[in-house]
Short mmCIF file of C-alpha atoms in Angstrom, two decimals:
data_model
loop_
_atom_site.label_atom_id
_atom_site.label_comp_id
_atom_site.label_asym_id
_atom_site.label_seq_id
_atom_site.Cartn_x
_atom_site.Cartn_y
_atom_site.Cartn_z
CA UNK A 1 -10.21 84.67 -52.10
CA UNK A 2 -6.83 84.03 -53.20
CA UNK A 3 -4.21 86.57 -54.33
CA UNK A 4 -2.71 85.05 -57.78
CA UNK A 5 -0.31 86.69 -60.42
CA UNK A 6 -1.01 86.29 -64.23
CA UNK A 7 1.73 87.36 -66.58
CA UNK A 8 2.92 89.99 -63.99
CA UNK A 9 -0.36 91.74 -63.17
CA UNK A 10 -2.22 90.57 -59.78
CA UNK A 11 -5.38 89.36 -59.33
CA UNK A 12 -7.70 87.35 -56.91
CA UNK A 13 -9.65 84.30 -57.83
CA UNK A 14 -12.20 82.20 -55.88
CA UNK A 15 -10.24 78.36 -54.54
CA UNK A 16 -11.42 76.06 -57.46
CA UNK A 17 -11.67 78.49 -60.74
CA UNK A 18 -10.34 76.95 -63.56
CA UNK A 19 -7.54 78.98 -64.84
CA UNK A 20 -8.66 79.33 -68.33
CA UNK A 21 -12.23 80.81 -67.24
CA UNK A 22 -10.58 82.86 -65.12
CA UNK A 23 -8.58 84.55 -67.58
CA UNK A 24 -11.39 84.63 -70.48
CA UNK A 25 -12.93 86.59 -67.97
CA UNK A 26 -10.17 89.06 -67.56
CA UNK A 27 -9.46 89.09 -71.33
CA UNK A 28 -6.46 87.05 -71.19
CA UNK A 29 -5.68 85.39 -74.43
CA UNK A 30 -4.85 81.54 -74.44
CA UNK A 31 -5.43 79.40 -77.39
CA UNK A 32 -6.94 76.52 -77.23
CA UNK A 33 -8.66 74.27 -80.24
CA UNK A 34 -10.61 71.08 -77.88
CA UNK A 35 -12.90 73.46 -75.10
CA UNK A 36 -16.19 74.20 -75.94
CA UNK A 37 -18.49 75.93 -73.66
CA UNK A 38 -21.17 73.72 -74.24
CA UNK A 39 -19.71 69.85 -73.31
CA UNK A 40 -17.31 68.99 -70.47
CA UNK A 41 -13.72 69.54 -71.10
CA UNK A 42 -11.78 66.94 -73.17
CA UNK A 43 -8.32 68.81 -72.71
CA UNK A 44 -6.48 66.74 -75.99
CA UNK A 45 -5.48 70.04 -77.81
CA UNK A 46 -2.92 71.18 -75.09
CA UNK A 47 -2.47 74.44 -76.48
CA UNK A 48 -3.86 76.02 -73.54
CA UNK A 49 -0.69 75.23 -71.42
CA UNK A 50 0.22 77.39 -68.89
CA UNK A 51 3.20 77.73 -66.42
CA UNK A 52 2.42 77.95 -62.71
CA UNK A 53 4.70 78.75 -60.30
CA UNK A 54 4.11 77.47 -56.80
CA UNK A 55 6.63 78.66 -53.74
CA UNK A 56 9.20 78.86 -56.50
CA UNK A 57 8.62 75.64 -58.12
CA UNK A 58 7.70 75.72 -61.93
CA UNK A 59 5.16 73.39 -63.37
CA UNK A 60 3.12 73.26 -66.72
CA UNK A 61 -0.49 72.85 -66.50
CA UNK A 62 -3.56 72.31 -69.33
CA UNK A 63 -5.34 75.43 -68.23
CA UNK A 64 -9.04 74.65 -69.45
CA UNK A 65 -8.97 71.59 -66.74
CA UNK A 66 -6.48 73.40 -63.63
CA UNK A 67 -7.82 74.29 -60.61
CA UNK A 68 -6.69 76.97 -58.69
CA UNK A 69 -6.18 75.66 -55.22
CA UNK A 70 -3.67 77.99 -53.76
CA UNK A 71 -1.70 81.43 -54.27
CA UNK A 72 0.82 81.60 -57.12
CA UNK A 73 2.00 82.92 -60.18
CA UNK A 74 1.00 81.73 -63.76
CA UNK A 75 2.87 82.37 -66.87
CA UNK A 76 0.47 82.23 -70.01
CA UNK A 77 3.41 83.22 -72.76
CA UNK A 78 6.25 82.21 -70.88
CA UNK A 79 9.46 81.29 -72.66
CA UNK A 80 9.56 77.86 -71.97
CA UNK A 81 5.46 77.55 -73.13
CA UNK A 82 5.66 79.53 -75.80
CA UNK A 83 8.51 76.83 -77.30
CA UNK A 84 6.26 73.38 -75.68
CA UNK A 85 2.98 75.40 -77.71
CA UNK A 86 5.02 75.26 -81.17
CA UNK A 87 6.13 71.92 -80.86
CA UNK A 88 2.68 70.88 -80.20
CA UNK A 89 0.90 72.94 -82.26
CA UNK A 90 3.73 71.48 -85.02
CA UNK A 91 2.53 67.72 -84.16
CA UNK A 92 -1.14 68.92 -84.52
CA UNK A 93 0.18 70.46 -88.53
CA UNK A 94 1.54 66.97 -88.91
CA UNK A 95 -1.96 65.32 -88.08
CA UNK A 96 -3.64 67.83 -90.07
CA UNK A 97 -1.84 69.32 -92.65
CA UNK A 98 -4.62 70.29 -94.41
CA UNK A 99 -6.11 72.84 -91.51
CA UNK A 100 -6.69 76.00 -92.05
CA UNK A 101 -6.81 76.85 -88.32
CA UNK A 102 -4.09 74.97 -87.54
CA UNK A 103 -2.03 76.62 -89.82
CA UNK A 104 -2.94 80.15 -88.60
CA UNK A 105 -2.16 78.88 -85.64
CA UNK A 106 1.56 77.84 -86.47
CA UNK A 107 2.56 81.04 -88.11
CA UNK A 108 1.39 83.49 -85.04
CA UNK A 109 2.89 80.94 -82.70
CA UNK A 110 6.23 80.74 -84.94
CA UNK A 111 6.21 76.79 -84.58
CA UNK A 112 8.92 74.81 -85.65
CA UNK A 113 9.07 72.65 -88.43
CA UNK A 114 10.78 69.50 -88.43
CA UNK A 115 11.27 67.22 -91.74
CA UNK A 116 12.29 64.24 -90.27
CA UNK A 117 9.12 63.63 -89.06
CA UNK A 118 6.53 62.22 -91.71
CA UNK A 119 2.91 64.24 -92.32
CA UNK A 120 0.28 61.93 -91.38
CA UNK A 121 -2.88 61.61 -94.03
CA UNK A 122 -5.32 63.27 -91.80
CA UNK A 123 -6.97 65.71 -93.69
CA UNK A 124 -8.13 68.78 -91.07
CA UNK A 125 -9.01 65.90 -87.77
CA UNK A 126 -7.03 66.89 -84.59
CA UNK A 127 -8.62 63.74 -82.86
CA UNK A 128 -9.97 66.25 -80.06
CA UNK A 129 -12.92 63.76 -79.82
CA UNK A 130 -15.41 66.99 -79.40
CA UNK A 131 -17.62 65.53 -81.70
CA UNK A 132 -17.81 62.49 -80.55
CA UNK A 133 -18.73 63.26 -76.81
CA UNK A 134 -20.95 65.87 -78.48
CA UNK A 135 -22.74 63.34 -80.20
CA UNK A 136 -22.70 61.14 -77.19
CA UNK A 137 -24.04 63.52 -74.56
CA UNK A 138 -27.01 63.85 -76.92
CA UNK A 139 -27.62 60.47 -76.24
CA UNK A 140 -27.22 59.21 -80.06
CA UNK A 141 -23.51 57.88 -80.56
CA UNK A 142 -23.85 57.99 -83.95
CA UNK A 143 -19.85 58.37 -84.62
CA UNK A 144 -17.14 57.11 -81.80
CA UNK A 145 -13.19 56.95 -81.96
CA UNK A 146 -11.99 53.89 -83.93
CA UNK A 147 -8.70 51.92 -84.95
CA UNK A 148 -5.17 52.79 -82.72
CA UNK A 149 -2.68 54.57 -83.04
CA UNK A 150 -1.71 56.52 -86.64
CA UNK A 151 -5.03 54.83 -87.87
CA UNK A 152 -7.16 56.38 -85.02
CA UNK A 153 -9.90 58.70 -86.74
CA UNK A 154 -13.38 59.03 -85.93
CA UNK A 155 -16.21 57.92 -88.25
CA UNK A 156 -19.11 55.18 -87.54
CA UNK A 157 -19.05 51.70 -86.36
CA UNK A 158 -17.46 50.19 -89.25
CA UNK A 159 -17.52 53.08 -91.70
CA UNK A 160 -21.43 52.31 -92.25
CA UNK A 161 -23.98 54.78 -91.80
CA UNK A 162 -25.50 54.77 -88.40
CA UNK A 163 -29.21 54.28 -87.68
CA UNK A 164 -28.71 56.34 -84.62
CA UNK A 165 -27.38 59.41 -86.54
CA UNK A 166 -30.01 61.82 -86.28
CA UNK A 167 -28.24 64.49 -88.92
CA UNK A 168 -28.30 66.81 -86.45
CA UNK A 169 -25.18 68.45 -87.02
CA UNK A 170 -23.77 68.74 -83.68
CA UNK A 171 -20.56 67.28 -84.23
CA UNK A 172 -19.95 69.31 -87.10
CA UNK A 173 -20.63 72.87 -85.00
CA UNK A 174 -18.20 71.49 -82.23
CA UNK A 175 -15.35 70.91 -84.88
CA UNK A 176 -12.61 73.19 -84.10
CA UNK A 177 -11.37 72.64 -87.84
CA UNK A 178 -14.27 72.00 -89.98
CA UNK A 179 -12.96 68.67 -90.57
CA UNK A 180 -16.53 67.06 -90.41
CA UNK A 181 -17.90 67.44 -93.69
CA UNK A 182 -21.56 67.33 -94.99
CA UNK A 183 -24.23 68.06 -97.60
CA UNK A 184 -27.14 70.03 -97.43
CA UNK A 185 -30.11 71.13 -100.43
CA UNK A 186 -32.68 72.68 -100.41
CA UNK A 187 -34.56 69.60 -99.53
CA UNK A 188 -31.92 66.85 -98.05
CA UNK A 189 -29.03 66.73 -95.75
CA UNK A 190 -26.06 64.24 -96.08
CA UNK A 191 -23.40 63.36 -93.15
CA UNK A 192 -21.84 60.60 -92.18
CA UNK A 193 -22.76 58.85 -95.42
CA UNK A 194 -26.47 58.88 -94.69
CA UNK A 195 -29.53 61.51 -95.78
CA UNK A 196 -31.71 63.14 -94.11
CA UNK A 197 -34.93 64.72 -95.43
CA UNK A 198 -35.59 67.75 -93.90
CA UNK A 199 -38.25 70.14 -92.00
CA UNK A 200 -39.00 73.42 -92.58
CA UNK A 201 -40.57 75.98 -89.91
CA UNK A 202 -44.22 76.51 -90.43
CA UNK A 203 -44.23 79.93 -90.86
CA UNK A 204 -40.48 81.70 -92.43
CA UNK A 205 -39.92 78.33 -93.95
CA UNK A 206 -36.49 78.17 -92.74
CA UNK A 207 -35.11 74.10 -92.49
CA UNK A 208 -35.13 73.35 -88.38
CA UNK A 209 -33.63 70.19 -88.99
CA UNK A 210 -34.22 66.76 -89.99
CA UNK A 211 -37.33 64.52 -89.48
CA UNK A 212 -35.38 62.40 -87.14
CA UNK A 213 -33.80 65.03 -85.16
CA UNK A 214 -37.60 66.35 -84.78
CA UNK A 215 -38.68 63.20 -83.66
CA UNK A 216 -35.62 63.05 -81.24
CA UNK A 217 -36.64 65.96 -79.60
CA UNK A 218 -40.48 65.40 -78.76
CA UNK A 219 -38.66 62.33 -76.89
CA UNK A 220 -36.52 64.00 -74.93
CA UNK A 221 -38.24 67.18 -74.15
CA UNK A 222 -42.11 66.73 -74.74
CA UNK A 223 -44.37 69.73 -74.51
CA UNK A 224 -48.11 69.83 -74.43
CA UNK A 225 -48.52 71.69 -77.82
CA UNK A 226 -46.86 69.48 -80.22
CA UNK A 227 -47.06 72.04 -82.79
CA UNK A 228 -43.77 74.44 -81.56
CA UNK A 229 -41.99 71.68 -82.66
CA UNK A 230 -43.21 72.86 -86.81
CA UNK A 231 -41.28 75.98 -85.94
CA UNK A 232 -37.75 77.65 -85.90
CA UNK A 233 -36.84 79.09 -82.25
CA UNK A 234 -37.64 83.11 -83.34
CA UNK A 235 -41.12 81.75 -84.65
CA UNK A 236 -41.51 79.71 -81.59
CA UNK A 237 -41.46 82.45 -79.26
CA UNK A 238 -44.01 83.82 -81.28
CA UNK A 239 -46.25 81.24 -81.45
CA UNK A 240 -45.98 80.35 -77.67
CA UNK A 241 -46.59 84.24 -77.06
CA UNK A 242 -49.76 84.00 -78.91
CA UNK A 243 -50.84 80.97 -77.34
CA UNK A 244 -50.18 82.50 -73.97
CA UNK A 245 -51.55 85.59 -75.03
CA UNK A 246 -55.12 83.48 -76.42
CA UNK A 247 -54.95 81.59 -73.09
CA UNK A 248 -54.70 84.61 -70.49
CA UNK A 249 -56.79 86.93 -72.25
CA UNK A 250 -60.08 84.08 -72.21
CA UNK A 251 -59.39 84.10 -68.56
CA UNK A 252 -59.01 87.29 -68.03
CA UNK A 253 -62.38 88.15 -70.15
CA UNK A 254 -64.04 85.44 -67.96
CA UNK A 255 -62.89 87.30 -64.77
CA UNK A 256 -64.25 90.76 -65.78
CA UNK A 257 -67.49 89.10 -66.89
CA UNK A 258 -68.13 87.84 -63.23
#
């Protein structure tokens, strides 16, 4: 175990934690706008800087990819990151003026504002690229990052809908800024400029998604009764229980017969 300080209060920590699970565990607050608990780490956002201070030399670390690898000190809201958090929080405003996180995010921070530098026309994107590693790991990659710098957004392979899209909605969830917008009825569901029909559970009647993101999963995880897949996952449970339930208690009737 190794004996670490975090903002002045002491602590030990297994060689290799990351620094930002470590102090989500501990209740330590650090914002952060690109980690997502459910993809690997992209660390774009920044705002999860830190300042670590190693046999008294200072150095500022993305905490959501640092390993702890030996005894020190860490600084989450240290002077000198408190000021490099505004400025970048400030550049992130400038990509996305029209975020409401973002914003939020600037006024409890206090970041600065600077007018000499122009507001780019990029809606609520951060360019994290969340979504589109999201989308990726699912195995689609529908949507992808396109064009260079100022022009660098994320969309489909030449702004055309994507045959591979499965309207899942993945993306959208991962979004730290709702900047991924879509459409949904009571009978359709519109992203990415293409529709989706959608599929309703069996027995609530709740939508579980669309018909190709239903399809998409018998592929990748096929089960013997092809009818969980007509339900949501609270009616699933159900319906497996009474399957189990009609399986074991034939067998066990069969057993107390002999």
């Amino acid at each position: 175990m190794l004996k670490i300080k975090i903002d002045e209060k002491d602590y030990e920590c297994e060689k290799g934690t990351i620094l930002l699970d470590f102090c989500r565990k501990k209740g330590i607050n650090i914002p952060t706008l690109c980690e997502h608990g459910a993809i690997a780490e992209v660390a774009s956002c920044r705002l999860c800087i830190c300042e670590v201070i190693i046999k008294g030399r200072s150095q500022v670390v993305v905490s959501c990819v640092y390993p702890i690898e030996q005894e020190c000190e860490i600084l989450t809201h240290s002077e000198k990151i408190d000021r490099e958090r505004g400025v970048i929080l400030m550049l992130l405003k400038l990509r996305a003026p029209e975020s409401k996180e973002i914003q939020e995010l600037c006024e409890k921070y206090k970041a600065p504002e600077y007018k000499r530098f122009k507001t780019l026309d990029g809606g609520k994107c951060i360019m994290c690229g969340k979504c589109a590693l999201v989308c990726k790991e699912l195995g689609s990659s529908a949507i992808s990052t396109i064009n260079r710098g100022i022009s660098k957004e994320i969309s489909t392979p030449y702004g055309e809908p994507n045959i591979t899209c499965i309207g899942c909605l993945s993306c959208a969830h991962v979004c730290p800024t709702q900047a991924i917008n879509f459409e949904s009825d009571d009978k359709h569901r519109k992203i990415w400029g293409k529709e989706f029909k959608l599929v309703y559970c069996k027995d609530c009647k709740k939508p579980i998604g669309t018909v190709e993101e239903i399809e998409y999963a018998k592929k990748k995880t096929p089960v013997k009764d092809e009818d969980a897949y007509n339900y949501c996952d609270e009616c699933r449970r159900l319906h497996i229980a009474k399957v189990m339930a009609a399986t074991y208690g034939e067998v066990e009737t069969e057993m107390s017969s002999k």
